[in-house]
CSV table of C-alpha atoms in Angstrom, one decimal:
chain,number,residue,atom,x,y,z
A,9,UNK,CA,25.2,20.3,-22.6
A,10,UNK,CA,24.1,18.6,-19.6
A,11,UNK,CA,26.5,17.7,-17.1
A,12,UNK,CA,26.4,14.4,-14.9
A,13,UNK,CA,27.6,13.2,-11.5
A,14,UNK,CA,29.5,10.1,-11.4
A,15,UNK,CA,29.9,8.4,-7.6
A,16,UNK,CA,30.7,4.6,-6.6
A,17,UNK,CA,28.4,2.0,-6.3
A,18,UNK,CA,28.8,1.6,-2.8
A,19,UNK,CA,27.6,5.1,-2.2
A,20,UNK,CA,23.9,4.7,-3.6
A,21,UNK,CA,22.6,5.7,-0.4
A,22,UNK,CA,22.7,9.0,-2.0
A,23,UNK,CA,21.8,10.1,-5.4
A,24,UNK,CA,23.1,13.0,-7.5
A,25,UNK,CA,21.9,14.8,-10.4
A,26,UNK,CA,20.7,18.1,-12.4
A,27,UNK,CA,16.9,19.2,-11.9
A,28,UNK,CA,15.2,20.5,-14.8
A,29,UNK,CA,12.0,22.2,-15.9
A,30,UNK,CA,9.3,22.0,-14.0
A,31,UNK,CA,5.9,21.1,-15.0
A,32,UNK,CA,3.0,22.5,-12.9
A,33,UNK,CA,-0.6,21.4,-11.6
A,34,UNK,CA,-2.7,23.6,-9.8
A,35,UNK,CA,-5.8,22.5,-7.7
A,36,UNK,CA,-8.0,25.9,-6.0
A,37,UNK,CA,-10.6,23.3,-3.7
A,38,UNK,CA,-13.8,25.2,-2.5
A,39,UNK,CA,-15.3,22.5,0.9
A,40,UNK,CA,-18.6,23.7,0.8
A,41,UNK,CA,-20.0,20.6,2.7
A,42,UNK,CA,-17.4,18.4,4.8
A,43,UNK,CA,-19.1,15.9,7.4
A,44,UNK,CA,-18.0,13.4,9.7
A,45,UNK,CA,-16.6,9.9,8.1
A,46,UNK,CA,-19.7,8.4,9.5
A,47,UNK,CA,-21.8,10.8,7.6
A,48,UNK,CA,-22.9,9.1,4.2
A,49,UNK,CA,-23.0,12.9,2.8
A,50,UNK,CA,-20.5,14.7,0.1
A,51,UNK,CA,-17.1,15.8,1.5
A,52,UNK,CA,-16.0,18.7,-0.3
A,53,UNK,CA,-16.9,19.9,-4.0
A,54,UNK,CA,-13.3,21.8,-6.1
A,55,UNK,CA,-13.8,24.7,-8.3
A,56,UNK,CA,-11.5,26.6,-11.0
A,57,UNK,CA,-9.1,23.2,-11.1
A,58,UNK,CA,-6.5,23.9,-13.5
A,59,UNK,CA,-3.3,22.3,-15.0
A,60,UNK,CA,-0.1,23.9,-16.8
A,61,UNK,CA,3.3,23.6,-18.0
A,62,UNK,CA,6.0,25.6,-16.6
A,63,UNK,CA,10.1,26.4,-17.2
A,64,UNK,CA,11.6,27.7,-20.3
A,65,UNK,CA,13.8,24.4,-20.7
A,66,UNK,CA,11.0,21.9,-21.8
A,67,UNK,CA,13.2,18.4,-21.0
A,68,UNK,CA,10.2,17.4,-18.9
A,69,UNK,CA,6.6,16.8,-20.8
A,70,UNK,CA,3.4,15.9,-19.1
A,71,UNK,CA,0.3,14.9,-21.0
A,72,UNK,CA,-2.6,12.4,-21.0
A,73,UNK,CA,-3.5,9.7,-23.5
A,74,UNK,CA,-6.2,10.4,-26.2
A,75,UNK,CA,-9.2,7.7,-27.0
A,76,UNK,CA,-6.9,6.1,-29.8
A,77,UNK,CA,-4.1,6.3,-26.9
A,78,UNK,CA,-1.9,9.1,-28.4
A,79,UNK,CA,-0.6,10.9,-25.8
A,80,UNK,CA,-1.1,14.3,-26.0
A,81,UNK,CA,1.1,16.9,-24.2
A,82,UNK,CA,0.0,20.2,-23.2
A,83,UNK,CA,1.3,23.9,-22.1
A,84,UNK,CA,-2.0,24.7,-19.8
A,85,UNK,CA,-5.5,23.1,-18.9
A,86,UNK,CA,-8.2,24.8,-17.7
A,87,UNK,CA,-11.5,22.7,-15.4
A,88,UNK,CA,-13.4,22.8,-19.0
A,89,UNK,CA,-10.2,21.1,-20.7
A,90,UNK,CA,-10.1,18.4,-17.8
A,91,UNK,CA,-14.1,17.4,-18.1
A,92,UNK,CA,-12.5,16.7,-21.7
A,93,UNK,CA,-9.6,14.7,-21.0
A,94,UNK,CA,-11.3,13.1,-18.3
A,95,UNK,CA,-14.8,11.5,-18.8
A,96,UNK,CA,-14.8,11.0,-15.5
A,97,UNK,CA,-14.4,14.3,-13.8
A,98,UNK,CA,-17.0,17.4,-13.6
A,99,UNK,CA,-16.6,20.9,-12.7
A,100,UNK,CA,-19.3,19.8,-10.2
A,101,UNK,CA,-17.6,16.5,-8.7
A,102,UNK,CA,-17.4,16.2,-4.9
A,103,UNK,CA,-15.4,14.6,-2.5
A,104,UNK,CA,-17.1,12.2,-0.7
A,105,UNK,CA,-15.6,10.8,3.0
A,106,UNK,CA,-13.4,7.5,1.9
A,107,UNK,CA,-10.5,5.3,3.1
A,108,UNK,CA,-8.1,3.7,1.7
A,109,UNK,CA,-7.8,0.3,3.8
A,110,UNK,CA,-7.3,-3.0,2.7
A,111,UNK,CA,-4.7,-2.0,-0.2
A,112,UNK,CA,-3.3,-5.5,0.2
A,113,UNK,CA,-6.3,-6.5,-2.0
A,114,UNK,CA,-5.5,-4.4,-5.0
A,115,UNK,CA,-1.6,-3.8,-4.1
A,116,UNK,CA,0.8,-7.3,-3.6
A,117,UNK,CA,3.0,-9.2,-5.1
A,118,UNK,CA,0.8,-10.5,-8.0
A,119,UNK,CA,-0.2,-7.0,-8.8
A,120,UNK,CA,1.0,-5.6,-12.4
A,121,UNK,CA,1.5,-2.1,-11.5
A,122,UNK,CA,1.8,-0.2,-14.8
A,123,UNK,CA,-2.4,-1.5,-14.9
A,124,UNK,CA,-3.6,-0.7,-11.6
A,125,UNK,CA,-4.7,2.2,-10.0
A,126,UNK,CA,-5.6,2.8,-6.2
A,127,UNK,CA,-8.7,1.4,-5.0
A,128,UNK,CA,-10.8,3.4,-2.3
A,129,UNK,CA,-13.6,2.8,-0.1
A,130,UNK,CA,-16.9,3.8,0.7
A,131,UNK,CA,-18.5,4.9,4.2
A,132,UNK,CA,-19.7,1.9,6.4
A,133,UNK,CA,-23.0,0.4,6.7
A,134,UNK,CA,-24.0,-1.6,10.1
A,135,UNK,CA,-24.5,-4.4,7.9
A,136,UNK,CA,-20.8,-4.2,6.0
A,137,UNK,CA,-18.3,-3.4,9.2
A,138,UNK,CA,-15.2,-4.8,8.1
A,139,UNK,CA,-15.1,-3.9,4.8
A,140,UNK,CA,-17.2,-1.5,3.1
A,141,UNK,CA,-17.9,-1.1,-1.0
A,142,UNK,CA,-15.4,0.1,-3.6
A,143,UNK,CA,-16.1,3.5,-4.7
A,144,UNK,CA,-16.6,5.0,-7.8
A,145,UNK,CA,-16.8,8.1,-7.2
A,146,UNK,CA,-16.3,10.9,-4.5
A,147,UNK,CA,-12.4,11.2,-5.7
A,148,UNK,CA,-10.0,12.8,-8.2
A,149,UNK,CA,-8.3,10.2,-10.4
A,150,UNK,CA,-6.0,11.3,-13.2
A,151,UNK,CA,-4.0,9.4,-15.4
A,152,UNK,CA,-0.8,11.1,-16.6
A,153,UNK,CA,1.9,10.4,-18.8
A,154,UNK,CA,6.1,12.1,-17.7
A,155,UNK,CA,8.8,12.4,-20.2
A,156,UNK,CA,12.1,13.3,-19.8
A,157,UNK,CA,15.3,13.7,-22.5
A,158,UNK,CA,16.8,11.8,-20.1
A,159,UNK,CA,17.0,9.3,-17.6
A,160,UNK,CA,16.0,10.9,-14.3
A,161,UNK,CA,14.2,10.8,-11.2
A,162,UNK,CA,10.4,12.4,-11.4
A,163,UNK,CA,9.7,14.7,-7.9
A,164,UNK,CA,7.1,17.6,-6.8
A,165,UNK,CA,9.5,20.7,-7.1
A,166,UNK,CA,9.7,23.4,-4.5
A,167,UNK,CA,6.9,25.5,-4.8
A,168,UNK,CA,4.3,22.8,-4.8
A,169,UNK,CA,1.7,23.6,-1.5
A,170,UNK,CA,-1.8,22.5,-0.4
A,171,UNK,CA,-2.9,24.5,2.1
A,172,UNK,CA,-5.6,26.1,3.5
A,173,UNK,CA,-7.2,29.5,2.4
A,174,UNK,CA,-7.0,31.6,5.3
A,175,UNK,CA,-9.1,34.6,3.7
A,176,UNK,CA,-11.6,32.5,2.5
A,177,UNK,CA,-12.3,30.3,5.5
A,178,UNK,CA,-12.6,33.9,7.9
A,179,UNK,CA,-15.1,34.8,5.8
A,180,UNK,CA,-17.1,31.3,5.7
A,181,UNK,CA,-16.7,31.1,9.5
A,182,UNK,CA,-18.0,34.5,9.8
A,183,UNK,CA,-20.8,33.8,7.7
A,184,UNK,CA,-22.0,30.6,9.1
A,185,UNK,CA,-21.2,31.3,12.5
A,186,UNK,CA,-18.4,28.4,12.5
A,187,UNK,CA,-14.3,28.2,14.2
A,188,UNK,CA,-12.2,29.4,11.2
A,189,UNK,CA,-9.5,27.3,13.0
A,190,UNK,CA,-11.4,24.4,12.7
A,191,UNK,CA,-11.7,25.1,8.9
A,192,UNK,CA,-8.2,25.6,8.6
A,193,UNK,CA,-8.0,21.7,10.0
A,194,UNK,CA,-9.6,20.3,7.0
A,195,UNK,CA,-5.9,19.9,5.2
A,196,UNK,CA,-5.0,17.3,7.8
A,197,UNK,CA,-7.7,14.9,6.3
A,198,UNK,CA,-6.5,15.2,2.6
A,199,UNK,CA,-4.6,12.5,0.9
A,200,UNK,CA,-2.6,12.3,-2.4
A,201,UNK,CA,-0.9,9.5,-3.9
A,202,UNK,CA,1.0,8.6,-7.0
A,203,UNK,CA,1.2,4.9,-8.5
A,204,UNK,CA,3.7,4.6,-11.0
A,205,UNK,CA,5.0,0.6,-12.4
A,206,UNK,CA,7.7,1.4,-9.8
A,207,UNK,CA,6.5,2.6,-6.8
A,208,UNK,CA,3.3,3.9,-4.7
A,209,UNK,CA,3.4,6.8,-2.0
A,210,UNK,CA,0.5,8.3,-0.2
A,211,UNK,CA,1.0,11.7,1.1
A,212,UNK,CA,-0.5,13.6,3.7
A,213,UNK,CA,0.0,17.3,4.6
A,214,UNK,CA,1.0,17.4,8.2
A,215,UNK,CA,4.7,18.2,9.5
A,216,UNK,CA,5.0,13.8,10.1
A,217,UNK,CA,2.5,11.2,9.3
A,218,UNK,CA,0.1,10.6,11.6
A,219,UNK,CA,-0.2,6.4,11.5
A,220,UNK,CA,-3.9,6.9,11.1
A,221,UNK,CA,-5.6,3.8,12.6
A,222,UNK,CA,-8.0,2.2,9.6
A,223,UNK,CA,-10.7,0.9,12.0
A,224,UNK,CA,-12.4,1.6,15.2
A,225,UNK,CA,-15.5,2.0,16.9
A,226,UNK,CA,-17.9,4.4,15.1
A,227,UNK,CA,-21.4,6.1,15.5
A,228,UNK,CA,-22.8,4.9,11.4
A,229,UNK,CA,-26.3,3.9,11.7
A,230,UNK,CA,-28.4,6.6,13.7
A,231,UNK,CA,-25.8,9.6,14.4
A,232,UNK,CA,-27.0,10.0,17.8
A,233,UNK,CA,-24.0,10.5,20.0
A,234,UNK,CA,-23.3,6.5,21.0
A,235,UNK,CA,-21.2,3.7,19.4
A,236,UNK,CA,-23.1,1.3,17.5
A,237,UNK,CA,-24.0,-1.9,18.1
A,238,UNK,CA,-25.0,-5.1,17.4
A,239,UNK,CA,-26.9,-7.9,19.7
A,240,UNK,CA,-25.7,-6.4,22.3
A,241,UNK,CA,-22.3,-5.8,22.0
A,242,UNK,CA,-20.4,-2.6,20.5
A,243,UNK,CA,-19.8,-2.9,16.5
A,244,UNK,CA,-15.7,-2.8,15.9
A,245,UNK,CA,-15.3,-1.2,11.5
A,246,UNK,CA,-12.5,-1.5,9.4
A,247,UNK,CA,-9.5,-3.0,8.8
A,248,UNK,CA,-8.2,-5.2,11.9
A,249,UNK,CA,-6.4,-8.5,13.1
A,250,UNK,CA,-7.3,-10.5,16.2
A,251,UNK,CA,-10.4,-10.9,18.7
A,252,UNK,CA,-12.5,-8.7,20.0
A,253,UNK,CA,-13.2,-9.3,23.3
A,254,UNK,CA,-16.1,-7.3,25.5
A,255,UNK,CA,-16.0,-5.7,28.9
A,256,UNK,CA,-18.8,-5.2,30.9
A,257,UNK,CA,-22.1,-2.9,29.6
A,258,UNK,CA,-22.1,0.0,31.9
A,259,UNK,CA,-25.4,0.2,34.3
A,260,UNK,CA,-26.0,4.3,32.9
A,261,UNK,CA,-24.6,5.7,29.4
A,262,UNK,CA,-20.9,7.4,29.8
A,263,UNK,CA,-20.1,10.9,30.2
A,264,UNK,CA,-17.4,10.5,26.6
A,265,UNK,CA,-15.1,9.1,25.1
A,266,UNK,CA,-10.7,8.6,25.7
A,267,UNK,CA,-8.9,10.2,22.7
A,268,UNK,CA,-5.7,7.9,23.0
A,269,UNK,CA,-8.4,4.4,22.3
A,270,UNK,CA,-11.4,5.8,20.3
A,271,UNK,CA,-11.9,7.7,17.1
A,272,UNK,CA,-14.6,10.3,17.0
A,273,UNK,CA,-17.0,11.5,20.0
A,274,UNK,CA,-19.4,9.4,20.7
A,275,UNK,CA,-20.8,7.3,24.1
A,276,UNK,CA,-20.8,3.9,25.4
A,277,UNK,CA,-24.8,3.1,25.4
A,278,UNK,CA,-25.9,1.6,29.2
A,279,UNK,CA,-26.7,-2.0,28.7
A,280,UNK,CA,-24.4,-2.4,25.8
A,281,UNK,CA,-20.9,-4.7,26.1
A,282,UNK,CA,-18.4,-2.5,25.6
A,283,UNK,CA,-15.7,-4.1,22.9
A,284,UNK,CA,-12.2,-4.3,24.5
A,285,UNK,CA,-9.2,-3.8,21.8
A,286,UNK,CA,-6.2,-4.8,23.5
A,287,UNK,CA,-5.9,-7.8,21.4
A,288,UNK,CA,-7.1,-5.7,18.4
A,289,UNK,CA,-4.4,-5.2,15.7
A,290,UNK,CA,-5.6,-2.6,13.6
A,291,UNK,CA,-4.2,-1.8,9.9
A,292,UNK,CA,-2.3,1.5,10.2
A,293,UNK,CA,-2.2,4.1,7.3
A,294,UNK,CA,1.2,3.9,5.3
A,295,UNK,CA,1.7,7.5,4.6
A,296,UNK,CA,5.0,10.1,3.7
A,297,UNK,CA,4.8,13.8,4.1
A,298,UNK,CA,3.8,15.9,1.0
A,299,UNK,CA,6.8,17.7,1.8
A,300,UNK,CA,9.2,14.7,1.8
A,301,UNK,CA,8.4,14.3,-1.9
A,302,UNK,CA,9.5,17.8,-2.9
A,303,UNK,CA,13.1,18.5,-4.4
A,304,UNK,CA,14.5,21.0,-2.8
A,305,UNK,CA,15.1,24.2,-5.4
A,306,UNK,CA,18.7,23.3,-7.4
A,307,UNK,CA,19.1,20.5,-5.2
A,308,UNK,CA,21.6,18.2,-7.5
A,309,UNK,CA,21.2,14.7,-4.8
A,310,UNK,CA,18.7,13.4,-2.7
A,311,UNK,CA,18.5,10.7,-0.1
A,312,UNK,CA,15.8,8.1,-0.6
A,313,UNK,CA,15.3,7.9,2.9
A,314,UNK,CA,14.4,11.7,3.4
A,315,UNK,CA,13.5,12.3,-0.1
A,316,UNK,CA,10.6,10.0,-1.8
A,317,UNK,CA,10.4,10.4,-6.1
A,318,UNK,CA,7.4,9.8,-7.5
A,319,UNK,CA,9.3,7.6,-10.2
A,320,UNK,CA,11.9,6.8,-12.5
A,321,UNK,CA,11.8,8.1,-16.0
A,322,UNK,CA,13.9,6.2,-18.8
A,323,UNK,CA,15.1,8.8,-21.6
A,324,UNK,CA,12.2,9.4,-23.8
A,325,UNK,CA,9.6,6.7,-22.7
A,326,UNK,CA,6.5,8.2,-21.3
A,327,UNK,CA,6.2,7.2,-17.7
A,328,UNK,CA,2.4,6.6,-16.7
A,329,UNK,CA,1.4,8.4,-13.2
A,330,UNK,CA,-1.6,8.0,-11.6
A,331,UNK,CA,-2.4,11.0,-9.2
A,332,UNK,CA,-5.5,10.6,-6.7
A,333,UNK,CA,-7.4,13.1,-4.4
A,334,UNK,CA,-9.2,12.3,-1.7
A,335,UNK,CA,-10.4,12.4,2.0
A,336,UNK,CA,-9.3,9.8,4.4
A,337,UNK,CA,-12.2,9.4,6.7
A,338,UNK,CA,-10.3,7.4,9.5
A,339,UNK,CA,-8.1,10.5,10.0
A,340,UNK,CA,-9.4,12.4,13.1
A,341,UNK,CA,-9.2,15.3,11.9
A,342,UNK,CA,-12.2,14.2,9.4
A,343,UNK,CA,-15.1,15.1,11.3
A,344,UNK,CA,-18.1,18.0,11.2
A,345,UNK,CA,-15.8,21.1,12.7
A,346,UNK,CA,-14.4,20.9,8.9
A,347,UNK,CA,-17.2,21.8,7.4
A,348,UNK,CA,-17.5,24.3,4.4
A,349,UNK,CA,-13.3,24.6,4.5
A,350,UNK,CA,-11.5,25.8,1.8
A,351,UNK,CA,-8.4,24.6,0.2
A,352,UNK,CA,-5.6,24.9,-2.9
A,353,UNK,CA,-3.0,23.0,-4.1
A,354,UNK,CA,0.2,23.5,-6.4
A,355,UNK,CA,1.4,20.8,-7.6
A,356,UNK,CA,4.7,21.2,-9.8
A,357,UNK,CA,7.0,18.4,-11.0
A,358,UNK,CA,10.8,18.2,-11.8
A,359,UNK,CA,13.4,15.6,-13.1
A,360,UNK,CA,16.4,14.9,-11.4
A,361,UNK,CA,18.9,13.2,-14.2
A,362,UNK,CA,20.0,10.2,-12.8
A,363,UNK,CA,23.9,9.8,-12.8
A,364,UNK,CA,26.3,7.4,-15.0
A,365,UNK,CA,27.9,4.3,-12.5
């Protein structure tokens, strides 16, 4: 028999409950070929990506929907099973360097969540710097259906990780001559969300979120070490609210760049205006930690402003989930000193059964 918690109303700053099973999905991520966001090239590609149930108490199901839109639950899933499910998805798909900026398009107040799914960006072009093309591809994308025997609150459990494989990326920096600490860095550019009809979270892996600005200056069209630009004046990408106004072009090229005002190395070109963003308001990236979503092992409350769930789950109505992988290329961290880093992630789910008020 399952036992509740009761508490008053006035106390739902804090929720109490029982956690249950856990189901589990499991990610191994090979980066064989990062670049820099400005790079048009692939990001990463994921080997041996596998899914499975776990817990000897199966309250919690996961499972997919079929082509006649049966939803099918299942015990394990293997990459082969997942090129199945998913049409999609290959064994051989890549991650390709994306953002997720100008979500207000796709996620508002008209938007009917239990149909949408995150949209994501391509890389710029010169001719396309405020908003580049949707992509369709370059991400991981699955659609998956929760269950519970009873109402409940749907979290990562403890025990679910992406991190960085240490014995893997010494022996690719050893290899290839590269800094197996700036392998271990390519974690800080991965982003996972969830999109449920009741709420969205993106997650990044870092200790706190890192407010990553979505625009900037950037080196897109020729790669050659200065900030483009365009009739003479510096090129400003992305997401962004106000005037640019111009200082000055320098009489010879500069020596770098400032870390607190510009994104990713690159030089102010002699001759060329040099855009001033003090009256720039750029879009910042709305983010939690990937640890902030995680139950705590037999943790029976939460507090939703510590603890983020992935949903609510009514008693026996399958809950649709939409989980997305993908590398934020406006992170800093996103640049070439990440190349051919390796990754895995755990991810394992629980229910929290919601109290009676």
């Amino acid at each position: 028999m399952l036992k509740r918690s009761r508490f008053r109303k006035h106390k739902l700053n804090k929720f109490f409950g029982l956690a249950l099973a856990a189901s589990v999905l499991s990610f191994s991520a090979s980066v064989t070929a990062t670049y820099a966001w400005f790079s048009l090239n692939d990001v990463a590609v994921v080997q041996n990506l596998s899914m499975d149930i776990s817990g000897e108490d199966k309250y919690l199901h996961i499972g997919w929907k079929d082509e006649n839109g049966n939803i099918i639950n299942s015990d394990s899933f293997d990459e082969n099973d997942l090129e199945n499910i998913f049409p999609g998805f290959s064994k051989e798909s890549v991650l390709d360097p994306l953002t997720s900026n100008y979500q207000d398009e796709w996620l508002n107040s008209s938007t009917v969540l239990a149909d949408a799914r995150p949209v994501l960006r391509k890389s710029y072009q010169p001719t396309s710097p405020r908003k580049s093309e949707v992509a369709d591809k370059g991400f991981f994308q699955f659609d998956f259906y929760f269950t519970c025997d009873e109402d409940s609150y749907l979290f990562l459990a403890d025990g679910s990780k992406m991190e960085t494989n240490v014995e893997k990326n010494r022996d690719t920096a050893e290899r290839f001559g590269l800094n197996v600490e700036d392998l271990n860095k390519a974690i800080d550019a991965l982003r996972i969300s969830f999109l449920s009809d009741d709420s969205f979270h993106i997650a990044e892996f870092g200790e706190e979120v890192s407010n990553t600005r979505l625009g900037g200056p950037l080196d897109v069209w020729l790669g050659d070490g200065y900030y483009d630009s365009s009739n003479g004046k510096e090129t400003i990408y992305g997401e962004y609210e106000g005037e640019v106004n111009y200082l000055p072009a320098l009489p010879e090229d500069s020596e770098g760049y400032s870390a607190e005002d510009r994104f990713f190395p690159a030089k102010h070109r002699a001759g060329i205006e040099i855009a001033d963003l003090e009256n720039v308001a750029f879009k910042e990236e709305d983010t939690v930690t990937f640890s902030s979503m995680i139950l705590p092992e037999n943790a029976g409350t939460f507090y939703p402003d510590v603890t983020h769930p992935i949903t609510r789950l009514k008693a026996n109505i399958p809950q649709r989930v939409v989980v997305t992988v993908y590398a934020e290329g406006w992170d800093l961290d996103h640049t070439n000193l990440i190349a051919r880093a390796s990754l895995t992630m755990h991810l394992s789910f629980t229910a929290l059964i919601m109290p009676e008020i």
